[in-house]
Coordinates of N, CA, C and O in Angstrom, one line a residue:
M274 N 13.2 -5.4 9.3 CA 11.9 -4.9 9.9 C 10.8 -5.7 9.2 O 10.7 -5.8 8.0
R275 N 9.8 -6.1 10.0 CA 8.7 -6.8 9.4 C 7.8 -5.9 8.6 O 7.6 -4.8 8.9
A276 N 7.3 -6.5 7.5 CA 6.4 -5.7 6.6 C 5.2 -5.2 7.4 O 4.7 -4.1 7.1
S277 N 4.7 -5.9 8.3 CA 3.5 -5.4 9.1 C 3.8 -4.2 9.9 O 2.9 -3.3 10.0
V278 N 5.0 -4.1 10.4 CA 5.4 -2.8 11.1 C 5.5 -1.7 10.1 O 5.0 -0.6 10.4
V279 N 6.1 -1.9 9.0 CA 6.3 -0.9 8.0 C 4.9 -0.4 7.5 O 4.6 0.7 7.4
R280 N 4.0 -1.4 7.3 CA 2.6 -1.1 6.9 C 1.9 -0.2 7.9 O 1.2 0.7 7.5
V281 N 2.0 -0.6 9.2 CA 1.3 0.2 10.2 C 1.9 1.6 10.3 O 1.2 2.6 10.4
V282 N 3.2 1.8 10.2 CA 3.8 3.1 10.2 C 3.4 3.9 8.9 O 3.0 5.1 9.1
W283 N 3.4 3.3 7.8 CA 2.9 3.9 6.6 C 1.5 4.4 6.7 O 1.1 5.5 6.3
G284 N 0.6 3.5 7.2 CA -0.8 3.8 7.4 C -0.9 5.0 8.3 O -1.7 5.9 8.1
A285 N -0.2 5.0 9.4 CA -0.2 6.1 10.4 C 0.2 7.5 9.7 O -0.4 8.5 9.9
V286 N 1.2 7.4 8.9 CA 1.7 8.6 8.1 C 0.5 9.1 7.2 O 0.2 10.3 7.2
L287 N -0.1 8.2 6.5 CA -1.2 8.6 5.6 C -2.4 9.2 6.3 O -2.9 10.2 5.9
V288 N -2.7 8.6 7.5 CA -3.8 9.2 8.3 C -3.5 10.5 8.9 O -4.3 11.5 8.9
A289 N -2.3 10.7 9.4 CA -1.9 11.9 10.1 C -1.5 13.0 9.2 O -1.7 14.2 9.6
F290 N -0.9 12.7 8.1 CA -0.3 13.8 7.2 C -0.7 13.6 5.7 O 0.1 13.6 4.9
P291 N -2.0 13.6 5.4 CA -2.4 13.4 4.0 C -2.0 14.6 3.1 O -1.6 14.3 2.0
G292 N -1.9 15.8 3.6 CA -1.5 16.9 2.8 C -0.1 16.8 2.4 O 0.3 17.1 1.3
T293 N 0.8 16.4 3.3 CA 2.2 16.2 3.0 C 2.4 15.1 2.0 O 3.2 15.3 1.1
V294 N 1.6 14.1 2.1 CA 1.7 13.0 1.1 C 1.3 13.5 -0.3 O 2.0 13.2 -1.3
L295 N 0.2 14.2 -0.3 CA -0.3 14.7 -1.6 C 0.7 15.7 -2.2 O 0.8 15.8 -3.4
R296 N 1.3 16.5 -1.4 CA 2.3 17.5 -1.9 C 3.5 16.8 -2.6 O 4.1 17.4 -3.5
R297 N 3.7 15.5 -2.3 CA 4.8 14.8 -2.9 C 4.4 14.2 -4.3 O 5.2 13.6 -4.9
C298 N 3.1 14.4 -4.6 CA 2.6 13.8 -5.9 C 2.3 15.0 -6.8 O 1.2 15.6 -6.7
P299 N 3.2 15.4 -7.7 CA 3.0 16.5 -8.6 C 1.7 16.3 -9.4 O 1.4 15.2 -9.8
H300 N 1.1 17.4 -9.7 CA -0.1 17.4 -10.6 C -1.3 16.8 -10.0 O -2.3 16.5 -10.7
T301 N -1.3 16.5 -8.7 CA -2.4 15.8 -8.0 C -3.1 16.9 -7.3 O -2.5 17.7 -6.5
P302 N -4.5 17.0 -7.4 CA -5.2 18.0 -6.7 C -5.1 17.8 -5.2 O -5.1 16.7 -4.7
R303 N -5.0 18.9 -4.5 CA -4.9 18.8 -3.0 C -6.3 19.3 -2.5 O -6.3 20.4 -1.9
T304 N -7.3 18.5 -2.7 CA -8.6 18.9 -2.2 C -8.9 18.2 -0.9 O -8.2 17.3 -0.5
R305 N -10.0 18.6 -0.3 CA -10.5 17.9 0.9 C -10.8 16.5 0.6 O -10.6 15.6 1.4
A306 N -11.4 16.2 -0.5 CA -11.8 14.9 -0.9 C -10.5 14.0 -1.1 O -10.5 12.8 -0.7
A307 N -9.5 14.6 -1.7 CA -8.2 13.8 -1.9 C -7.6 13.5 -0.5 O -7.1 12.4 -0.3
S308 N -7.6 14.4 0.4 CA -7.1 14.2 1.7 C -7.9 13.1 2.4 O -7.3 12.2 3.1
G309 N -9.2 13.1 2.2 CA -10.1 12.0 2.8 C -9.7 10.7 2.2 O -9.7 9.7 3.0
V310 N -9.5 10.6 0.9 CA -9.1 9.3 0.3 C -7.8 8.8 0.8 O -7.6 7.6 1.2
V311 N -6.8 9.7 1.0 CA -5.5 9.4 1.5 C -5.7 8.8 3.0 O -5.1 7.8 3.3
R312 N -6.5 9.5 3.7 CA -6.7 9.0 5.1 C -7.4 7.6 5.1 O -7.1 6.8 5.9
L313 N -8.3 7.4 4.2 CA -9.0 6.2 4.1 C -8.1 5.0 3.7 O -8.1 4.0 4.3
L314 N -7.2 5.3 2.8 CA -6.2 4.3 2.4 C -5.2 4.1 3.6 O -4.8 2.9 3.8
G315 N -4.9 5.1 4.3 CA -4.0 4.9 5.5 C -4.7 4.0 6.5 O -4.1 3.2 7.2
A316 N -6.0 4.3 6.7 CA -6.8 3.5 7.7 C -6.8 2.0 7.3 O -6.7 1.1 8.1
R317 N -6.9 1.8 6.0 CA -6.9 0.4 5.5 C -5.5 -0.2 5.7 O -5.4 -1.4 6.2
Q318 N -4.4 0.5 5.5 CA -3.1 0.0 5.8 C -2.9 -0.4 7.3 O -2.4 -1.4 7.6
L319 N -3.4 0.5 8.1 CA -3.3 0.3 9.6 C -4.1 -1.0 9.9 O -3.6 -1.8 10.7
A320 N -5.3 -1.0 9.5 CA -6.1 -2.2 9.8 C -5.5 -3.5 9.3 O -5.5 -4.5 10.0
Q321 N -5.1 -3.5 8.0 CA -4.5 -4.7 7.5 C -3.3 -5.1 8.2 O -3.1 -6.3 8.5
G322 N -2.4 -4.1 8.6 CA -1.2 -4.5 9.3 C -1.5 -5.0 10.7 O -0.8 -6.0 11.1
L323 N -2.4 -4.5 11.4 CA -2.7 -4.9 12.7 C -3.4 -6.3 12.7 O -3.1 -7.2 13.5
V324 N -4.4 -6.4 11.8 CA -5.2 -7.7 11.7 C -4.3 -8.8 11.2 O -4.4 -9.9 11.9
T325 N -3.6 -8.7 10.2 CA -2.8 -9.8 9.7 C -1.7 -10.2 10.6 O -1.4 -11.4 10.8
N326 N -1.2 -9.2 11.4 CA -0.1 -9.6 12.4 C -0.8 -10.3 13.5 O -0.2 -11.3 14.0
R327 N -1.9 -9.8 14.0 CA -2.6 -10.4 15.2 C -3.1 -11.8 14.9 O -3.0 -12.7 15.7
L328 N -3.7 -12.0 13.7 CA -4.4 -13.2 13.4 C -3.4 -14.3 12.8 O -3.8 -15.4 12.6
G329 N -2.2 -13.8 12.4 CA -1.3 -14.8 11.8 C -1.7 -15.2 10.4 O -1.5 -16.4 10.1
V330 N -2.2 -14.3 9.7 CA -2.6 -14.6 8.3 C -1.4 -15.1 7.5 O -0.3 -14.4 7.5
P331 N -1.5 -16.2 6.7 CA -0.4 -16.6 5.9 C 0.1 -15.5 5.0 O -0.7 -14.7 4.5
A332 N 1.4 -15.5 4.7 CA 2.0 -14.4 4.0 C 1.4 -14.3 2.6 O 1.2 -13.1 2.1
T333 N 1.1 -15.4 1.9 CA 0.6 -15.3 0.6 C -0.8 -14.5 0.6 O -1.0 -13.7 -0.3
W334 N -1.6 -14.8 1.5 CA -2.9 -14.1 1.6 C -2.7 -12.7 2.0 O -3.6 -11.8 1.6
Q335 N -1.7 -12.3 2.7 CA -1.5 -10.9 3.1 C -1.2 -10.1 1.8 O -1.6 -8.9 1.8
G336 N -0.6 -10.7 0.8 CA -0.3 -9.9 -0.4 C -1.5 -9.8 -1.4 O -1.4 -8.9 -2.3
V337 N -2.5 -10.6 -1.2 CA -3.7 -10.5 -2.1 C -4.3 -9.1 -2.2 O -4.5 -8.5 -3.3
P338 N -4.7 -8.5 -1.0 CA -5.3 -7.2 -1.1 C -4.4 -6.2 -1.8 O -4.8 -5.3 -2.5
D339 N -3.1 -6.3 -1.5 CA -2.1 -5.4 -2.0 C -2.0 -5.5 -3.6 O -1.9 -4.5 -4.3
A340 N -2.0 -6.8 -4.0 CA -1.9 -7.0 -5.5 C -3.1 -6.5 -6.2 O -3.0 -5.8 -7.2
L341 N -4.3 -6.7 -5.6 CA -5.5 -6.1 -6.2 C -5.5 -4.6 -6.2 O -5.9 -4.0 -7.1
H342 N -5.1 -4.0 -5.0 CA -5.0 -2.6 -5.0 C -4.0 -2.0 -6.0 O -4.3 -1.0 -6.6
A343 N -2.9 -2.6 -6.1 CA -1.9 -2.2 -7.1 C -2.5 -2.2 -8.5 O -2.3 -1.2 -9.3
A344 N -3.2 -3.2 -8.8 CA -3.8 -3.3 -10.2 C -4.9 -2.3 -10.3 O -4.9 -1.6 -11.4
S345 N -5.7 -2.0 -9.3 CA -6.7 -1.0 -9.5 C -6.1 0.4 -9.6 O -6.6 1.2 -10.4
M346 N -5.0 0.7 -8.9 CA -4.4 2.0 -9.0 C -3.7 2.1 -10.4 O -3.7 3.2 -10.9
A347 N -3.1 1.0 -10.9 CA -2.5 1.1 -12.2 C -3.6 1.4 -13.3 O -3.4 2.2 -14.2
G348 N -4.8 0.8 -13.1 CA -5.9 1.1 -14.0 C -6.3 2.6 -13.9 O -6.6 3.2 -14.9
L349 N -6.4 3.1 -12.7 CA -6.8 4.5 -12.5 C -5.7 5.4 -13.2 O -6.1 6.4 -13.8
A350 N -4.5 5.1 -13.0 CA -3.4 5.9 -13.6 C -3.5 5.9 -15.2 O -3.2 6.9 -15.8
L351 N -3.9 4.8 -15.7 CA -4.1 4.7 -17.2 C -5.3 5.6 -17.7 O -5.3 6.1 -18.8
R352 N -6.3 5.7 -16.8 CA -7.5 6.4 -17.2 C -7.7 7.8 -16.8 O -8.5 8.5 -17.4
S353 N -6.8 8.3 -15.9 CA -7.0 9.6 -15.3 C -5.8 10.4 -15.3 O -4.8 10.1 -14.6
D354 N -5.7 11.5 -16.1 CA -4.6 12.4 -16.1 C -4.5 13.1 -14.7 O -3.4 13.3 -14.2
R355 N -5.6 13.4 -14.2 CA -5.7 14.2 -12.9 C -5.1 13.4 -11.8 O -4.4 14.0 -10.9
W356 N -5.3 12.1 -11.7 CA -4.9 11.3 -10.6 C -3.7 10.4 -10.9 O -3.3 9.6 -10.1
R357 N -3.1 10.6 -12.1 CA -2.1 9.6 -12.5 C -0.9 9.5 -11.6 O -0.5 8.4 -11.2
T358 N -0.3 10.7 -11.2 CA 0.9 10.6 -10.3 C 0.6 9.9 -9.0 O 1.4 9.1 -8.5
A359 N -0.5 10.3 -8.3 CA -0.8 9.7 -7.0 C -1.1 8.2 -7.2 O -0.7 7.4 -6.4
A360 N -1.9 7.9 -8.2 CA -2.2 6.5 -8.5 C -1.0 5.6 -8.8 O -0.9 4.5 -8.3
L361 N -0.1 6.1 -9.5 CA 1.2 5.4 -9.8 C 2.0 5.2 -8.5 O 2.5 4.1 -8.3
A362 N 2.1 6.2 -7.7 CA 2.8 6.1 -6.4 C 2.2 5.1 -5.5 O 2.8 4.2 -5.0
D363 N 0.8 5.2 -5.4 CA 0.1 4.2 -4.6 C 0.2 2.8 -5.1 O 0.4 1.8 -4.3
S364 N 0.2 2.6 -6.4 CA 0.3 1.3 -7.0 C 1.7 0.7 -6.7 O 1.8 -0.4 -6.4
A365 N 2.7 1.6 -6.8 CA 4.1 1.1 -6.5 C 4.2 0.6 -5.1 O 4.8 -0.4 -4.8
V366 N 3.6 1.4 -4.1 CA 3.7 1.0 -2.7 C 3.0 -0.3 -2.5 O 3.5 -1.2 -1.8
A367 N 1.8 -0.4 -3.1 CA 1.0 -1.7 -2.9 C 1.7 -2.8 -3.5 O 1.7 -3.9 -3.0
A368 N 2.4 -2.6 -4.7 CA 3.1 -3.7 -5.3 C 4.3 -4.2 -4.5 O 4.6 -5.3 -4.4
L369 N 5.0 -3.2 -3.8 CA 6.1 -3.5 -2.9 C 5.6 -4.3 -1.7 O 6.2 -5.3 -1.3
F370 N 4.4 -4.0 -1.1 CA 3.9 -4.8 0.0 C 3.5 -6.2 -0.5 O 3.7 -7.2 0.2
A371 N 2.9 -6.3 -1.7 CA 2.6 -7.6 -2.2 C 3.8 -8.5 -2.5 O 3.9 -9.6 -2.1
A372 N 4.8 -7.9 -3.0 CA 6.1 -8.6 -3.2 C 6.7 -9.0 -1.9 O 7.3 -10.1 -1.8
S373 N 6.6 -8.1 -0.9 CA 7.2 -8.4 0.4 C 6.5 -9.6 1.0 O 7.1 -10.5 1.6
A374 N 5.2 -9.7 0.8 CA 4.4 -10.8 1.4 C 4.8 -12.1 0.7 O 5.0 -13.1 1.4
L375 N 5.0 -12.1 -0.6 CA 5.5 -13.3 -1.3 C 6.9 -13.7 -0.9 O 7.3 -14.8 -0.7
R376 N 7.8 -12.7 -0.7 CA 9.1 -12.9 -0.2 C 9.1 -13.5 1.2 O 9.9 -14.4 1.5
G377 N 8.3 -13.0 2.0 CA 8.1 -13.6 3.4 C 7.7 -15.0 3.4 O 8.1 -15.8 4.2
R378 N 6.8 -15.4 2.4 CA 6.4 -16.8 2.3 C 7.5 -17.7 1.9 O 7.7 -18.7 2.5
D379 N 8.4 -17.2 1.0 CA 9.5 -18.0 0.6 C 10.5 -18.2 1.7 O 11.0 -19.3 1.9
R380 N 10.7 -17.3 2.5 CA 11.6 -17.4 3.7 C 11.0 -18.4 4.7 O 11.7 -19.2 5.2
R381 N 9.8 -18.3 5.0 CA 9.2 -19.2 6.0 C 9.1 -20.6 5.5 O 9.2 -21.6 6.2
D382 N 9.0 -20.8 4.1 CA 8.9 -22.1 3.6 C 10.3 -22.7 3.3 O 10.4 -23.8 2.9
G383 N 11.3 -22.0 3.6 CA 12.7 -22.4 3.5 C 13.2 -22.3 2.1 O 14.3 -22.8 1.7
R384 N 12.5 -21.6 1.2 CA 12.9 -21.4 -0.2 C 13.6 -20.0 -0.2 O 13.2 -19.1 0.4
T385 N 14.6 -19.9 -1.0 CA 15.4 -18.7 -1.1 C 15.0 -17.8 -2.3 O 15.3 -16.7 -2.4
G386 N 14.3 -18.5 -3.3 CA 13.9 -17.7 -4.5 C 15.0 -17.9 -5.6 O 14.8 -17.5 -6.7
A387 N 16.1 -18.5 -5.2 CA 17.2 -18.7 -6.2 C 16.8 -19.8 -7.1 O 16.2 -20.8 -6.7
G388 N 17.2 -19.7 -8.4 CA 17.0 -20.8 -9.3 C 15.6 -20.9 -9.9 O 15.2 -21.9 -10.5
R389 N 14.8 -19.9 -9.7 CA 13.5 -19.9 -10.3 C 13.4 -19.1 -11.5 O 14.0 -18.1 -11.8

């Protein structure tokens, strides 16, 4: 399955069910503000998935926002006990999307990733 499809589905889940997502993150406050942030992040995922797929953005560039987001969430996890669990989970998802973009680049370029 293409990463853009997974991204759009994930974004839709975040927008539609922020409370369910937050319940999966122990020790994370389930406030109205937290739900709003989850919805906002879901909207970003939806937009990124639709735009990059529609415009044919090169795979390497698709991973840049995800790598930056993963780094920012890792920083938040280091600084905030309150948001650590949610930030680590979000950082992991963003890192997987970034890695998927790089993997997609390797496939399109004919490289397998072996021997590196």
